[in-house]
Amino acid sequence: MSISDETIEKIRRTNCQTDNTFFQAVEEVLVSLKPILESDPIYERHAIVERLTTPDREFKFKVVWMDDNQKIMVNNGYRVQFNNALGPYKGGLRFHPSVNSGILKFLGFEQIFKNSLTGLPIGGAKGGSDFDPKGKSDFEVMKFCSAYMTELHKHIGPRIDVPAGDIGVGAREIGYLFGEYKKITSSYEGVLTGKPFMFGGSLMRPEATGYGCVYFTDEMLKYAGKDGFEGRICAVSGAGNVAIHTIEKLYKLGAKPVTCSDSGGTIYDPRGIDLDTLKDIKLKKRESLIKYLDTHSEAIYTPVEEYPEGGHEVWQIPCECAFPCATQNELTEIDAKTLVENGCISVSEGANMPSTPEAIEVFKENDILFAPAKAANAGGVAVSEFEMSQNAGMEKWTYEKVESMLETTMRQICKRVHLTAQEYGVAGNYVDGANIAGFKRVADAMIAEGI
Ligand code: NDP
Ligand code: 2IT
C-alpha cells in the first residue's frame, strides 16, 4: 500500500464509521432491562436509559510522534468518560489499528455495568488509540505513549479517571504512560492501574482477568450442579494477557486447555497447551503463535485464511468449556452451533463481547451455561480497584491477599447475577441477571445524586 493509500484508508476508517458494536451492546442491555424498567416507573421518570447511553464526555485528540527512522507519525487518541455515578471513571486503554470512537463507546458502556457488578466504587470509561504496538521497538512504543499522555493527562487523575490496560496495552505501555504523567504533573500518584509492582502495581493484576474468569465459571458450574474442572477439556481463544492467565488457572484447577489463537491463526495441542512456550512466544518475544510448532510438532496450526466460512477454527475443537478471550464478535452463530454439537456445556467470555447476538441465542436455545463478559471478566478491573486502594494507602498487599479477594469478588458477582436472574423470572439467564444487577446499582446511585 502506498503512503497516500494508507492515509486515505485511515481517514475512511476513523471518519466514516460503520462500526456497530456500540449499538449491539446497548441493544442487548435494553432487552434485558425490560422487566426492571416495566416494574418501576422511577427509571423512566429520571430518564436513566437516555442518560446511561450517553457518555458524560468524549475526548478525541491527535497524537504525533516520531519513529526510529525519524519519520513523523500521526495517530488518533481517545478517552470516553461514560459514567461516574459510583466512583471515578475507570476502564482500560486499547492500542489496536481497529480502534475508533464507536468501539470505545461500546467498551465504555459495558464497563459501567461491569464495574457496578463488582460492588466497588468505580465508574465506567474506556480509551485508546489506533496506534499498533505490533512490530514497534520499545523506544517507539515509549515515544508514542509519551505523546499520547501529553494530551490525556489533562483529563485524568486518581479521583477523576484512572485508565488501565486492554488489548495492546500491558505493563510496558502503562509504565511509559505513568512515567510521562509523573514528568508532566510532578505528581507521584495512582493515576493508572496495571503498573509494574516496583512502582505501585498490584501483585496479581496481570493474572486477575483470566483467573477471575475461571473462578466465575467454577461458581457457575457449581450452581448448575456440574462441579469442578477436573479433567475437563477446554478451548481458549486469544494468546494475550487474558487467554494466558485463563489457561494458567484452568491447569491449576485440573482442566486441560487444548487451544489458543492470535490474529494469525489457531493452535490445537491435544496434549494441552504448553504454557511456558506460550508465554515465551507471546509475552517475552512478542512473536506469532506459529512459532509454537518449532518445539511442539504434535500440535496443529491453522492460519486464519483456512478458518471455516463465517467461523473460527478454535471453536471447531471439541471441548466442554469454552473461553473466548481475544476480541469482540469472535464467536459467531456457526461457531456456537459447532460448540453445541460437540458437547460443550459452558461458555465464559474473557474478552469483551466476543459472542455475537446470534451465537448467544444458540446458547440460550440449547441451555448452555453462558457467562457474559461484564460479569465473567470483571476480575481485572476489580484488582485494578484494589491497586487504587493500595496506592491511596501507600500499601503493598501480598499475592495471597489479592488472590483471595479476587476469588471472593468473582464468586460474589456470580451469586449476585444468579440470584438477580431468579428474582426477575429468568433463572439461569446470566445475560439478563448481569445487566439487571449492574444497572440497578448504578441507576439507583444516579437517581440519588440528582441531575
Ligand atoms: P492482549 O493484547 O494481551 O491480547 C489480545 C489477544 O487477542 C492477542 O492474542 C491478539 O492477537 C488477539 N486479538 C486481538 N485482536 C484480534 C483480532 N481482531 N482478531 C484476532 N485476534 C485478535 O489483550 P488482552 O488479553 O488484555 O485482552 C483480550 C480481551 O479481553 C479483549 O476483549 C479485552 O477487552 C478483554 N479484557 C481485558 C482485560 C485485561 O485486564 N487486560 C480485562 C477485561 C477484559 P495478536 O497477538 O496476534 O495481536
Ligand atoms: O475491560 C476491562 O475491564 C479492562 N480492560 C480492565 C479495566 C481496568 O481498569 O482494569
Tab-separated table of N, CA and C and ligand atoms in Angstrom, residues 79 90-94 107 111 114-115 122 125-126 162-167 193-194 205 209 350-352 377-385 388, ligand 2:
chain	number	residue	atom	x	y	z
A	79	ARG	N	-10.442	9.178	24.753
A	79	ARG	CA	-10.882	8.727	26.071
A	79	ARG	C	-12.374	9.046	26.165
A	90	LYS	N	-13.341	4.646	35.319
A	90	LYS	CA	-12.335	3.563	35.388
A	90	LYS	C	-12.529	2.657	34.183
A	91	GLY	N	-11.444	2.335	33.520
A	91	GLY	CA	-11.504	1.426	32.377
A	91	GLY	C	-10.215	1.494	31.590
A	92	GLY	N	-10.012	0.501	30.754
A	92	GLY	CA	-8.716	0.322	30.106
A	92	GLY	C	-8.475	1.226	28.911
A	93	LEU	N	-7.254	1.093	28.386
A	93	LEU	CA	-6.839	1.741	27.141
A	93	LEU	C	-6.520	0.646	26.141
A	94	ARG	N	-7.031	0.777	24.925
A	94	ARG	CA	-6.761	-0.214	23.888
A	94	ARG	C	-5.939	0.433	22.773
A	107	LEU	N	-17.156	-0.287	24.533
A	107	LEU	CA	-16.382	-0.798	25.670
A	107	LEU	C	-16.641	0.035	26.935
A	111	GLN	N	-18.375	-1.171	30.414
A	111	GLN	CA	-17.580	-1.014	31.642
A	111	GLN	C	-18.413	-0.467	32.801
A	114	LYS	N	-20.148	-3.525	34.243
A	114	LYS	CA	-19.152	-4.430	34.823
A	114	LYS	C	-18.655	-3.883	36.165
A	115	ASN	N	-18.296	-2.603	36.156
A	115	ASN	CA	-17.740	-2.014	37.370
A	115	ASN	C	-18.788	-1.970	38.482
A	122	ILE	N	-16.314	2.368	41.537
A	122	ILE	CA	-15.690	2.763	40.271
A	122	ILE	C	-16.743	2.991	39.181
A	125	ALA	N	-15.399	3.910	31.971
A	125	ALA	CA	-14.713	4.688	30.932
A	125	ALA	C	-13.923	3.747	30.035
A	126	LYS	N	-13.454	4.235	28.936
A	126	LYS	CA	-12.549	3.465	28.062
A	126	LYS	C	-11.789	4.463	27.197
A	162	VAL	N	-9.164	6.861	36.039
A	162	VAL	CA	-7.971	6.024	36.226
A	162	VAL	C	-7.897	4.952	35.133
A	163	PRO	N	-7.164	5.207	34.053
A	163	PRO	CA	-7.046	4.206	32.979
A	163	PRO	C	-6.200	2.999	33.395
A	164	ALA	N	-6.285	1.948	32.571
A	164	ALA	CA	-5.501	0.721	32.787
A	164	ALA	C	-5.210	0.124	31.409
A	165	GLY	N	-4.886	-1.170	31.373
A	165	GLY	CA	-4.568	-1.821	30.095
A	165	GLY	C	-5.771	-2.453	29.430
A	166	ASP	N	-5.579	-2.855	28.209
A	166	ASP	CA	-6.547	-3.639	27.432
A	166	ASP	C	-5.735	-4.192	26.258
A	167	ILE	N	-6.377	-4.504	25.135
A	167	ILE	CA	-5.619	-5.049	24.004
A	167	ILE	C	-4.473	-4.086	23.639
A	193	THR	N	-3.713	2.024	36.613
A	193	THR	CA	-3.519	0.711	37.243
A	193	THR	C	-2.952	-0.265	36.219
A	194	GLY	N	-2.412	-1.366	36.757
A	194	GLY	CA	-1.700	-2.298	35.896
A	194	GLY	C	-0.238	-1.917	35.802
A	205	ARG	N	-2.346	-8.397	39.373
A	205	ARG	CA	-3.128	-7.685	38.352
A	205	ARG	C	-2.972	-8.344	36.979
A	209	THR	N	-7.685	-10.982	35.319
A	209	THR	CA	-8.851	-11.173	34.449
A	209	THR	C	-9.042	-12.656	34.121
A	350	GLY	N	-14.079	-14.195	28.438
A	350	GLY	CA	-12.921	-13.484	28.991
A	350	GLY	C	-12.733	-12.167	28.272
A	351	ALA	N	-13.002	-12.148	26.974
A	351	ALA	CA	-12.920	-10.910	26.184
A	351	ALA	C	-14.204	-10.119	26.361
A	352	ASN	N	-14.217	-8.892	25.862
A	352	ASN	CA	-15.419	-8.069	25.906
A	352	ASN	C	-16.275	-8.325	24.671
A	377	ASN	N	-15.468	-11.303	33.140
A	377	ASN	CA	-14.105	-10.754	33.084
A	377	ASN	C	-13.887	-9.552	34.016
A	378	ALA	N	-14.783	-9.417	35.006
A	378	ALA	CA	-14.693	-8.267	35.916
A	378	ALA	C	-13.522	-8.369	36.902
A	379	GLY	N	-12.822	-9.495	36.915
A	379	GLY	CA	-11.717	-9.671	37.860
A	379	GLY	C	-10.572	-8.700	37.604
A	380	GLY	N	-10.376	-8.332	36.338
A	380	GLY	CA	-9.293	-7.396	36.006
A	380	GLY	C	-9.529	-6.043	36.628
A	381	VAL	N	-10.720	-5.521	36.396
A	381	VAL	CA	-10.987	-4.178	36.926
A	381	VAL	C	-11.131	-4.217	38.445
A	382	ALA	N	-11.573	-5.352	38.983
A	382	ALA	CA	-11.678	-5.449	40.447
A	382	ALA	C	-10.284	-5.314	41.077
A	383	VAL	N	-9.310	-6.048	40.503
A	383	VAL	CA	-7.957	-5.939	41.075
A	383	VAL	C	-7.353	-4.559	40.769
A	384	SER	N	-7.782	-3.945	39.692
A	384	SER	CA	-7.377	-2.551	39.449
A	384	SER	C	-7.838	-1.659	40.596
A	385	GLU	N	-9.064	-1.880	41.038
A	385	GLU	CA	-9.572	-1.074	42.159
A	385	GLU	C	-8.778	-1.386	43.424
A	388	MET	N	-5.815	0.683	43.249
A	388	MET	CA	-6.107	2.079	43.631
A	388	MET	C	-6.125	2.219	45.147
B	2	2IT	O1	-12.209	-4.364	30.008
B	2	2IT	C1	-11.704	-4.229	31.141
B	2	2IT	O2	-12.330	-4.430	32.180
B	2	2IT	C2	-10.294	-3.847	31.221
B	2	2IT	N1	-9.634	-3.711	30.211
B	2	2IT	C3	-9.664	-3.572	32.561
B	2	2IT	C4	-10.016	-2.216	33.054
B	2	2IT	C5	-9.285	-1.755	34.288
B	2	2IT	O3	-9.471	-0.578	34.632
B	2	2IT	O4	-8.557	-2.518	34.904
